[in-house]
CSV table of C-alpha atoms and ligand atoms in Angstrom, one decimal:
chain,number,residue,atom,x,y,z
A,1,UNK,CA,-16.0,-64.7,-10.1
A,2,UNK,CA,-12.9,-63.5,-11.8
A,3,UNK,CA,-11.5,-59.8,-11.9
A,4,UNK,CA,-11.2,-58.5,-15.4
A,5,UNK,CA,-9.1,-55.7,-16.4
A,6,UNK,CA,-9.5,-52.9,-19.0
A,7,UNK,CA,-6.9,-50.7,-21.1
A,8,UNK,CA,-7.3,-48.2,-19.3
A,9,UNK,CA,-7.0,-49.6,-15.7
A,10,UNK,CA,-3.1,-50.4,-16.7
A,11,UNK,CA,0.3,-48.8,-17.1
A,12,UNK,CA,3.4,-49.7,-18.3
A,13,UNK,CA,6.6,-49.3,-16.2
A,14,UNK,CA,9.1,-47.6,-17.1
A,15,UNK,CA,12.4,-49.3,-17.3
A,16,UNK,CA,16.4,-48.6,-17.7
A,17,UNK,CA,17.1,-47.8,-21.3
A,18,UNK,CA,20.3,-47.9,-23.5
A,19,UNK,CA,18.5,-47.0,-26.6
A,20,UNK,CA,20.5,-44.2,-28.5
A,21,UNK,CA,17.7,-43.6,-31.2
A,22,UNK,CA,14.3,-45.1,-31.9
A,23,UNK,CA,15.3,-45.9,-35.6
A,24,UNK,CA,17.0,-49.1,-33.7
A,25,UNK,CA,13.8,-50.4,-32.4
A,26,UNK,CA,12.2,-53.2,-34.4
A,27,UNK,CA,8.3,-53.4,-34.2
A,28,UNK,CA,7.3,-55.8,-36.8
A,29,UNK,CA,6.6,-59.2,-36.1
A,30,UNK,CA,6.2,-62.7,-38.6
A,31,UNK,CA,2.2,-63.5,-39.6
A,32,UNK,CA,3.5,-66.3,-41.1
A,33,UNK,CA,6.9,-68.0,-42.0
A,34,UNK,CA,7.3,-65.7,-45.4
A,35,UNK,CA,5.3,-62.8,-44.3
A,36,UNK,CA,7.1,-60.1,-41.9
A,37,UNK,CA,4.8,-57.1,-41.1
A,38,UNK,CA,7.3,-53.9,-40.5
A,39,UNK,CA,4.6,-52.6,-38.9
A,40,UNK,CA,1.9,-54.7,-36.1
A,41,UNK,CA,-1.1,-53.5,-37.3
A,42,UNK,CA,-3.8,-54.4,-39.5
A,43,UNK,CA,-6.9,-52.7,-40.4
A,44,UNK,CA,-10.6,-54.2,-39.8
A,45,UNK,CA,-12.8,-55.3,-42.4
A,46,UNK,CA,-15.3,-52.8,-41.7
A,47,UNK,CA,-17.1,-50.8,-45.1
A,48,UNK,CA,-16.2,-47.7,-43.0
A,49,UNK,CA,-12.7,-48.8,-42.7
A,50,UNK,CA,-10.9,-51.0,-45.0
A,51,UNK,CA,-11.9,-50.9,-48.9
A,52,UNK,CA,-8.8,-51.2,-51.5
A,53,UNK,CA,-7.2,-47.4,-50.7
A,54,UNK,CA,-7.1,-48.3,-46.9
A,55,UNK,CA,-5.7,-51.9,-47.9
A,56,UNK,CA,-2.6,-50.3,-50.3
A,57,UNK,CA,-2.5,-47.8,-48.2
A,58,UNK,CA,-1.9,-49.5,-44.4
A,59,UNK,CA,0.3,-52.2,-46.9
A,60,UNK,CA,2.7,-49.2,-47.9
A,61,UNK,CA,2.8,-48.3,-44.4
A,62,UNK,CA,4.2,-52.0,-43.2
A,63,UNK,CA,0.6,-53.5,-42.0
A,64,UNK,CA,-2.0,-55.0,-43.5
A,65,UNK,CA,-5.3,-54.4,-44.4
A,66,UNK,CA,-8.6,-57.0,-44.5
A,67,UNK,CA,-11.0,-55.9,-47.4
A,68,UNK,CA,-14.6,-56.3,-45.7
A,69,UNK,CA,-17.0,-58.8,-46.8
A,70,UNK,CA,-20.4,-57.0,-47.0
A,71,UNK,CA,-20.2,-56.9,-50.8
A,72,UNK,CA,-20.9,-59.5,-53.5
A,73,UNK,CA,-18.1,-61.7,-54.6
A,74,UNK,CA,-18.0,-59.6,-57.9
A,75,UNK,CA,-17.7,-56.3,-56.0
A,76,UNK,CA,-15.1,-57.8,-53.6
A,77,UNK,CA,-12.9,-59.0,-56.5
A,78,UNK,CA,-13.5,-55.5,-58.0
A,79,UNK,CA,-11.5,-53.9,-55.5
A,80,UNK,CA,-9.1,-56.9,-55.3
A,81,UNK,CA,-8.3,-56.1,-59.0
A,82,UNK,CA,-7.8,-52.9,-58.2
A,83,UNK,CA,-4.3,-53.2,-56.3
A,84,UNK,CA,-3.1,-56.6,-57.7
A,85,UNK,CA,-0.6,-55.9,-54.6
A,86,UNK,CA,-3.8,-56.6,-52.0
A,87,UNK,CA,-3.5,-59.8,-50.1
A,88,UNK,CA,-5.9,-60.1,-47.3
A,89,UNK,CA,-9.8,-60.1,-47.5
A,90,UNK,CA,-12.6,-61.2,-45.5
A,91,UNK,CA,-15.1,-63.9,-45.8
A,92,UNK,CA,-18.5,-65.2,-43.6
A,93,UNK,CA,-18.9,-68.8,-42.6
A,94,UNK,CA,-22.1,-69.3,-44.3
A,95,UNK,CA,-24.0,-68.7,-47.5
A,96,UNK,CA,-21.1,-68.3,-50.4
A,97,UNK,CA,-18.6,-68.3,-48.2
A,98,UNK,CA,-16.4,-71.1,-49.8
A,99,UNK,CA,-17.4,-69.5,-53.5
A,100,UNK,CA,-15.9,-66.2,-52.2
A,101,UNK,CA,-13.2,-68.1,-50.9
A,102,UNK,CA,-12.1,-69.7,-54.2
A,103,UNK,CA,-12.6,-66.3,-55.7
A,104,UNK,CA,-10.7,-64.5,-53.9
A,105,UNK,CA,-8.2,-67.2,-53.4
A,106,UNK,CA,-8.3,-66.7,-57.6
A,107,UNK,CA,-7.7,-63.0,-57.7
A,108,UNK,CA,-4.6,-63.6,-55.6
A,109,UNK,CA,-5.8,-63.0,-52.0
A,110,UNK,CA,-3.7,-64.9,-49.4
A,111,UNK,CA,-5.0,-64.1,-46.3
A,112,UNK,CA,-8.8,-65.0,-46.0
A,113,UNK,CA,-10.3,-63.9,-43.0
A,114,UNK,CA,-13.3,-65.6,-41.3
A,115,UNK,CA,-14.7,-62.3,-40.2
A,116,UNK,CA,-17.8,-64.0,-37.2
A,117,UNK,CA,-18.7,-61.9,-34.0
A,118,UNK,CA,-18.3,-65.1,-32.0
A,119,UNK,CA,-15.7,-67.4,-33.4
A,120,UNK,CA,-16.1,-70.3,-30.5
A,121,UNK,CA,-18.5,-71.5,-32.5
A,122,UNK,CA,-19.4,-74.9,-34.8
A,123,UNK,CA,-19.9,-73.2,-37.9
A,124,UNK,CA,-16.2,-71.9,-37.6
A,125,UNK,CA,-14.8,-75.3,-36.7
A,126,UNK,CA,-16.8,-76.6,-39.8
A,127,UNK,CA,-15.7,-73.6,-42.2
A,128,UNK,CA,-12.0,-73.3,-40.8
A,129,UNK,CA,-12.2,-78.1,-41.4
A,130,UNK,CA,-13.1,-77.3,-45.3
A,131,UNK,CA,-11.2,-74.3,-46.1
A,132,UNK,CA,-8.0,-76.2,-44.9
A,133,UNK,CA,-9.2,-79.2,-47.0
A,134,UNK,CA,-9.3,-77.1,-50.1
A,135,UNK,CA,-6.4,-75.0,-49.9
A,136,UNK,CA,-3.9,-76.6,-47.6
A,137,UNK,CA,-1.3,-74.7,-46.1
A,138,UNK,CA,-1.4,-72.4,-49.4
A,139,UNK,CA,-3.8,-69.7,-47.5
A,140,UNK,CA,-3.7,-68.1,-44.6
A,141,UNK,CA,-6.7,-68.5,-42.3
A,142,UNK,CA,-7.1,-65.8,-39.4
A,143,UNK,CA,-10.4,-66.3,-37.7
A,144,UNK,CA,-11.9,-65.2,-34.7
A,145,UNK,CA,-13.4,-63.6,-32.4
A,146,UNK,CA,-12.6,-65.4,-29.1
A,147,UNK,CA,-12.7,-63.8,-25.5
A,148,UNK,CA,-10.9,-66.8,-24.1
A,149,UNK,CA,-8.1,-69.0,-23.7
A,150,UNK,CA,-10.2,-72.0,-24.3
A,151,UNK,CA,-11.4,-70.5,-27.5
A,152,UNK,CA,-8.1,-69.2,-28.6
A,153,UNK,CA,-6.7,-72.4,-28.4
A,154,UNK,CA,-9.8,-74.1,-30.0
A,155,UNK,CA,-9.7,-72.0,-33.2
A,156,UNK,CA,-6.0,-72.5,-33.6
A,157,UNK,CA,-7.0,-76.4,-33.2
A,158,UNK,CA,-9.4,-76.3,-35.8
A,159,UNK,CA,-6.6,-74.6,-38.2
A,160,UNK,CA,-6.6,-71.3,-37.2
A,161,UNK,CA,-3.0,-69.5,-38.3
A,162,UNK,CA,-4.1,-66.1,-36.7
A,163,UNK,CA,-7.0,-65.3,-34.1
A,164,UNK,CA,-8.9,-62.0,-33.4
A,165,UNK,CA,-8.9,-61.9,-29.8
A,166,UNK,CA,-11.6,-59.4,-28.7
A,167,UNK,CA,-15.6,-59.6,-27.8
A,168,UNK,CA,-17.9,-56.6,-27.2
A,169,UNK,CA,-15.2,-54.2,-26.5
A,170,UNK,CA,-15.2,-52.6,-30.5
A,171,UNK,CA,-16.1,-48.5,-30.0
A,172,UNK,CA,-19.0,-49.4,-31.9
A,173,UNK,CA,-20.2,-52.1,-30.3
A,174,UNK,CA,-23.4,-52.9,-28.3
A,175,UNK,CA,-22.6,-56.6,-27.7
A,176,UNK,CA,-22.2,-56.4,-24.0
A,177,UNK,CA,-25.1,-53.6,-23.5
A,178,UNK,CA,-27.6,-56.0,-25.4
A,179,UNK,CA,-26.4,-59.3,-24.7
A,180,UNK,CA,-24.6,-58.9,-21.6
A,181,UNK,CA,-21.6,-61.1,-22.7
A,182,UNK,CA,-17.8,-59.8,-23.4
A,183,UNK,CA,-14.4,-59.7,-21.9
A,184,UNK,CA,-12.4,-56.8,-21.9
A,185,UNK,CA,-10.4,-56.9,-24.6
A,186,UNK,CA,-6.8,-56.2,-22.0
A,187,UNK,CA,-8.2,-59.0,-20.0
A,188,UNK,CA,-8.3,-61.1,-23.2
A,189,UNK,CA,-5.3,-60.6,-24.7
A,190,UNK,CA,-3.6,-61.2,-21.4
A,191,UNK,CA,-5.4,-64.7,-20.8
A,192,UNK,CA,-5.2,-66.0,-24.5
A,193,UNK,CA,-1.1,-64.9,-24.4
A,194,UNK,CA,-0.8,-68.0,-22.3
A,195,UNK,CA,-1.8,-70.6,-25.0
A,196,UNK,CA,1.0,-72.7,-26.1
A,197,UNK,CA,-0.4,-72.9,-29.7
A,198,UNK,CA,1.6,-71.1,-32.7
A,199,UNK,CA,-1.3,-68.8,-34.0
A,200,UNK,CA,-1.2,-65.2,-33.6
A,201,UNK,CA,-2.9,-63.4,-31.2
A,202,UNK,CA,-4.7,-60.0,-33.0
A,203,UNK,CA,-6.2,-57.6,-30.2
A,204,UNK,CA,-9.1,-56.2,-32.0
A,205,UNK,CA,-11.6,-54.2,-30.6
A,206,UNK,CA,-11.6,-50.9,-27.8
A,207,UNK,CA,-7.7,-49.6,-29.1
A,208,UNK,CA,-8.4,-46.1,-28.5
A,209,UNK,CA,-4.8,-44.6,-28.9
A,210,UNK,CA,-1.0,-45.4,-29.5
A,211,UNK,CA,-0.8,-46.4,-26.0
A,212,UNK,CA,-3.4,-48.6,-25.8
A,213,UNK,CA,-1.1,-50.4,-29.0
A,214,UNK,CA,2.0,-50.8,-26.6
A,215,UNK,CA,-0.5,-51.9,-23.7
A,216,UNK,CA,-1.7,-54.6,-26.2
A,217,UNK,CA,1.7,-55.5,-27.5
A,218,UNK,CA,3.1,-56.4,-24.0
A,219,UNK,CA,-0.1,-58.1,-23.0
A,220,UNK,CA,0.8,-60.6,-25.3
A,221,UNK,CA,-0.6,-59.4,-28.6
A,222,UNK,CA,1.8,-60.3,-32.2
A,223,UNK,CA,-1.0,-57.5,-33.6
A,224,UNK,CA,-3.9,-55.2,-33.2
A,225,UNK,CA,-6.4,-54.7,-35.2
A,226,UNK,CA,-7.7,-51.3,-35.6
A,227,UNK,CA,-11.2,-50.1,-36.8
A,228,UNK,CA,-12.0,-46.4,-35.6
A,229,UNK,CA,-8.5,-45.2,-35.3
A,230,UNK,CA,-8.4,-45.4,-38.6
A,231,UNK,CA,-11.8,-44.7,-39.6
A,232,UNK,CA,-13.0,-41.3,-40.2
A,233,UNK,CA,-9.6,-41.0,-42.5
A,234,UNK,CA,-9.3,-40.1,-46.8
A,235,UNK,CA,-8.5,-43.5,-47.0
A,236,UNK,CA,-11.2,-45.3,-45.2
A,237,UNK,CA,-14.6,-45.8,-47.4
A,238,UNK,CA,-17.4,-43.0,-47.9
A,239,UNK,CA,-18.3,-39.2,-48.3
A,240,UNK,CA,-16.6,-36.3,-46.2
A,241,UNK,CA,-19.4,-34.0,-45.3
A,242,UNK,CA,-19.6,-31.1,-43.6
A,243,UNK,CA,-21.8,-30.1,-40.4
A,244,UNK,CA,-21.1,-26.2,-39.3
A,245,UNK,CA,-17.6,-25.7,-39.9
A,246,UNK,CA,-16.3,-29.4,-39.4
A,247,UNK,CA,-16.0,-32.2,-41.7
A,248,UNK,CA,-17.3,-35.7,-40.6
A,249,UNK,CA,-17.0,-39.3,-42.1
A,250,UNK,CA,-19.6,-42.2,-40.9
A,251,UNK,CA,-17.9,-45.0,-39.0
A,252,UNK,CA,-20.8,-47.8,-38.0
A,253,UNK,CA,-20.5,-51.4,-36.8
A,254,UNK,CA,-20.9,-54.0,-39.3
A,255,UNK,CA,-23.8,-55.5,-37.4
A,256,UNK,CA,-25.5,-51.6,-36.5
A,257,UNK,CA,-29.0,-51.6,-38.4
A,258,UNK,CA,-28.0,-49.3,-40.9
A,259,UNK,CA,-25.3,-51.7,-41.6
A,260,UNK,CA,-27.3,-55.0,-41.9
A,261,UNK,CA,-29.7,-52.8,-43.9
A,262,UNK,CA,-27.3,-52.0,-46.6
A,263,UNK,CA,-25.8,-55.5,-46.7
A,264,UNK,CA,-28.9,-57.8,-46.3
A,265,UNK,CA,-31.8,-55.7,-46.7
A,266,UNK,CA,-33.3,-56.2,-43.1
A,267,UNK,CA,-32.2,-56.4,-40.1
A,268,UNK,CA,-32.3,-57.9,-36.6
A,269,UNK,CA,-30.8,-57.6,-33.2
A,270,UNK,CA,-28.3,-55.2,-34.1
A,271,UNK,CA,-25.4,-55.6,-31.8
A,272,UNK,CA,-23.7,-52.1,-33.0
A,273,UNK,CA,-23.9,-48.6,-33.9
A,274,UNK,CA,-23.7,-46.4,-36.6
A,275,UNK,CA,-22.2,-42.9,-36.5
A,276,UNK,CA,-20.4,-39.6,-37.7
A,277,UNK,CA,-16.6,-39.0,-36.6
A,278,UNK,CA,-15.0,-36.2,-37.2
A,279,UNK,CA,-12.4,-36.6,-40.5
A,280,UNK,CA,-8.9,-36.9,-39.9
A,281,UNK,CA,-7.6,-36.3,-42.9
A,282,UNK,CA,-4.9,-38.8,-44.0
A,283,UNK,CA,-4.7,-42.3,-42.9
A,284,UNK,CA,-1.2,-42.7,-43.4
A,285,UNK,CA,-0.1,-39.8,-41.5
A,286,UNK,CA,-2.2,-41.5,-38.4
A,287,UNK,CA,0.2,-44.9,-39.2
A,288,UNK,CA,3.5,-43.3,-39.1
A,289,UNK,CA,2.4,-41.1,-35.6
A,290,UNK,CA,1.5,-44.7,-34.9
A,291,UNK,CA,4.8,-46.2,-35.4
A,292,UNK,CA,6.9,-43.3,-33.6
A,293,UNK,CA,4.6,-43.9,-30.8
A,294,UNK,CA,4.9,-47.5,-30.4
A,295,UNK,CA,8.9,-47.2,-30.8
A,296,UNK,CA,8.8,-44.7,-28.0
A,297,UNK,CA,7.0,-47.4,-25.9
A,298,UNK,CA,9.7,-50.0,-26.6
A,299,UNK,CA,11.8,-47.5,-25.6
A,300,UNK,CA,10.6,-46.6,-22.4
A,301,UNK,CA,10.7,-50.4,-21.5
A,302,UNK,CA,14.5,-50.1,-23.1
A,303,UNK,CA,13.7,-52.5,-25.8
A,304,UNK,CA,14.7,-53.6,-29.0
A,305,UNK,CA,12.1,-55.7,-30.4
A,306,UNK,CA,8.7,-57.4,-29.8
A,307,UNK,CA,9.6,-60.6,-27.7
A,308,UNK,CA,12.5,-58.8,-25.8
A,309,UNK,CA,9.5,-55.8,-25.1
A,310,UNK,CA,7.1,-58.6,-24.4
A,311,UNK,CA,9.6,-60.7,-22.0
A,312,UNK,CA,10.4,-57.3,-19.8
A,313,UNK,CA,7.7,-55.6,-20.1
A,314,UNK,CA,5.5,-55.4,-16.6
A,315,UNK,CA,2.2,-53.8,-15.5
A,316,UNK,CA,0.5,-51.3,-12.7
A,317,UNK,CA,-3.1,-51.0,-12.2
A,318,UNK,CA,-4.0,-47.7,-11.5
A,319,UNK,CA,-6.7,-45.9,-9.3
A,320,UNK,CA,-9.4,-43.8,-10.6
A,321,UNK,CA,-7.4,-40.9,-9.4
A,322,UNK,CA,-4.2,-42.2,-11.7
A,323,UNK,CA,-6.3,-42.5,-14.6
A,324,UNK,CA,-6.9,-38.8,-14.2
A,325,UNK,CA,-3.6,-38.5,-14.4
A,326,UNK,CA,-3.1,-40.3,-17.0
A,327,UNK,CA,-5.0,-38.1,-19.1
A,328,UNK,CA,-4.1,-34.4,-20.5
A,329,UNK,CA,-6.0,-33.5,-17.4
A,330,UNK,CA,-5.5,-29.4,-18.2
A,331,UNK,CA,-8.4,-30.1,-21.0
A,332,UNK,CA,-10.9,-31.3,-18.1
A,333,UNK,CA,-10.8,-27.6,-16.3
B,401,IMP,P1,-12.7,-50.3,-32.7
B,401,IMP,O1,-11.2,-50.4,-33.2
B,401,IMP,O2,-12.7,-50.1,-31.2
B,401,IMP,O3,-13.5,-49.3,-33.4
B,401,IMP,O4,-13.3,-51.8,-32.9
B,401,IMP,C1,-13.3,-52.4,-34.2
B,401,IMP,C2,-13.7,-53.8,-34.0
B,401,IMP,O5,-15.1,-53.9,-33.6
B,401,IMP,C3,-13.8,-54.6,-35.3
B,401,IMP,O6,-12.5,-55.1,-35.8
B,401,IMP,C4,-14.7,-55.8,-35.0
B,401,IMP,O7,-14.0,-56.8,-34.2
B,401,IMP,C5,-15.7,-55.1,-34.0
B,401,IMP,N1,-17.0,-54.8,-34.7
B,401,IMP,C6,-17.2,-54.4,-35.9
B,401,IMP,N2,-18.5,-54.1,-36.1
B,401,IMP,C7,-19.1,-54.4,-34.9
B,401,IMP,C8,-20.5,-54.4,-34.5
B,401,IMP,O8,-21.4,-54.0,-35.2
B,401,IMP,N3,-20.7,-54.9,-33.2
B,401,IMP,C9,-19.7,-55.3,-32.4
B,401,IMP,N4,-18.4,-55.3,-32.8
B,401,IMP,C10,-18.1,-54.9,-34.0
């Protein structure tokens, strides 16, 4: 049986630096040839998270944001049409999927997104076969999720440009609770940064924090992708309401029952949960504390840019005990 390791189990070790100032630290990273992303982070396509105001704003910020696909065609090219800028958007593998795809492909969307819980799967090689038919090298596919090396490589066989590496580790998540299957998503990354394949490796699912980011980054990832970090926020879909004296926003899994509910008017074996988060306010003050943070971590490693960070960048586990230390222990007395 293999050991698996967690976030939180790791550390980064500090390294000599030479770094003057953080403004000379490059985060960004390519998606593709022609697409540079100032910033390594891209927003899930959740109906709590990304809608068109997370999608402009995340895209002003340097990421990139997926619109979410629980929405007719119409209403997804609704909020296409509403920032002409937008260029990434989420589709299924089944039902309309290839209708949405040419519609969205129409409205100018150039990243389509295969958005399945488990991407090792036939109906992904089949969709991934015929949307590369149709549109060539012209569109972006990212795809995903995978767990493992052998499905990260897989997908990017089958056409994959860009793979969401991450099972049952989301904070919403109940894959692993009801199903019993999952990898942590460290563990993940770290295996599936060992394929010799060009696609890009997205960490998606259990990034708590700014640090968990830089953990991710080093582990191998070109991204993450971030749901409740940036859920909860003005620019993340849904009502503000207030409980007491706080403000709350709902942030729910896209396969939570409420969530199938809305989308397909029943549901079954939800793998996910739907709750209230306390609002953040704005989403792109969360990026840019986001950015500082992760050019701090580069720095602590004494590095310039992704693959130099990457290429020096080693790992502790950590004890129980360091983990409390880890922590802003004060707020446990
Ligand atoms: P978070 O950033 O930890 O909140 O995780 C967000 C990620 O959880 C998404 O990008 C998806 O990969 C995943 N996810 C979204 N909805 C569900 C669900 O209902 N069950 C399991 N995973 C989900």
């Amino acid at each position: 049986m293999h050991k698996s390791l967690s976030f939180d189990d790791v550390l980064l070790e500090p390294k000599y630096s030479d770094i003057g100032s953080r403004s000379e630290i490059d985060i960004g990273n390519h998606l593709s040839e022609t697409a540079y992303l100032e910033l390594p982070v891209i927003s899930s396509p959740m109906d709590t998270v990304t809608e068109d105001e997370m999608a402009w704003t995340i895209y002003e910020e340097g990421g990139l944001g997926v619109l979410h696909r629980y929405n007719t065609i119409e209403e997804q090219i609704t909020l296409v049409n509403k920032r002409p800028g937008l260029k990434a958007a989420a589709i299924g593998v089944t039902g309309d999927y290839e209708e949405r795809a040419y519609a969205l492909f129409d409205a100018g969307i150039n990243y389509l997104c295969l958005d399945v819980a488990h991407g090792h799967h036939v109906l992904v090689k089949t969709a991934l076969a015929k949307l590369r038919n149709s549109f060539g090298d012209k569109i972006h596919l990212m795809a995903g999720n995978v767990a493992t090396l052998k499905a990260f490589n897989d997908l990017a066989d089958w056409g994959a440009d860009s793979i969401r590496v991450g099972i049952g580790g989301g904070s919403i998540c109940s894959t692993r609770i009801n199903t019993g299957h999952g990898v942590p998503t460290f563990q993940s990354i770290h295996d599936c940064s060992y394929s010799d394949r060009d696609a890009k490796l997205i960490a998606d699912g259990g990034i708590k924090n700014s640090g968990d980011i830089v953990k991710a980054l080093a582990a191998g990832a070109d991204f993450v992708m971030l749901g409740s970090m940036l859920a909860g926020t003005d620019e993340s879909p849904g009502e503000i309401f207030t409980s007491g004296n706080k403000k709350y926003k709902v942030y729910r899994g896209m396969a939570s029952r409420s969530a199938q509910m809305d989308w397909r008017g029943q549901s079954s074996s939800p793998e996910g949960i739907s709750t209230t988060i306390p609002y953040k306010g704005s989403a792109a003050d969360i990026l840019r504390d986001i950015a500082g943070n992760v050019r701090s971590g580069f720095s602590y490693t004494g590095t310039r840019d992704l693959r130099e960070f990457q290429s020096k960048a080693t790992f502790l586990s950590q004890t129980p005990a360091g983990q409390l230390e880890s922590s802003t222990h004060i707020l446990r007395k």
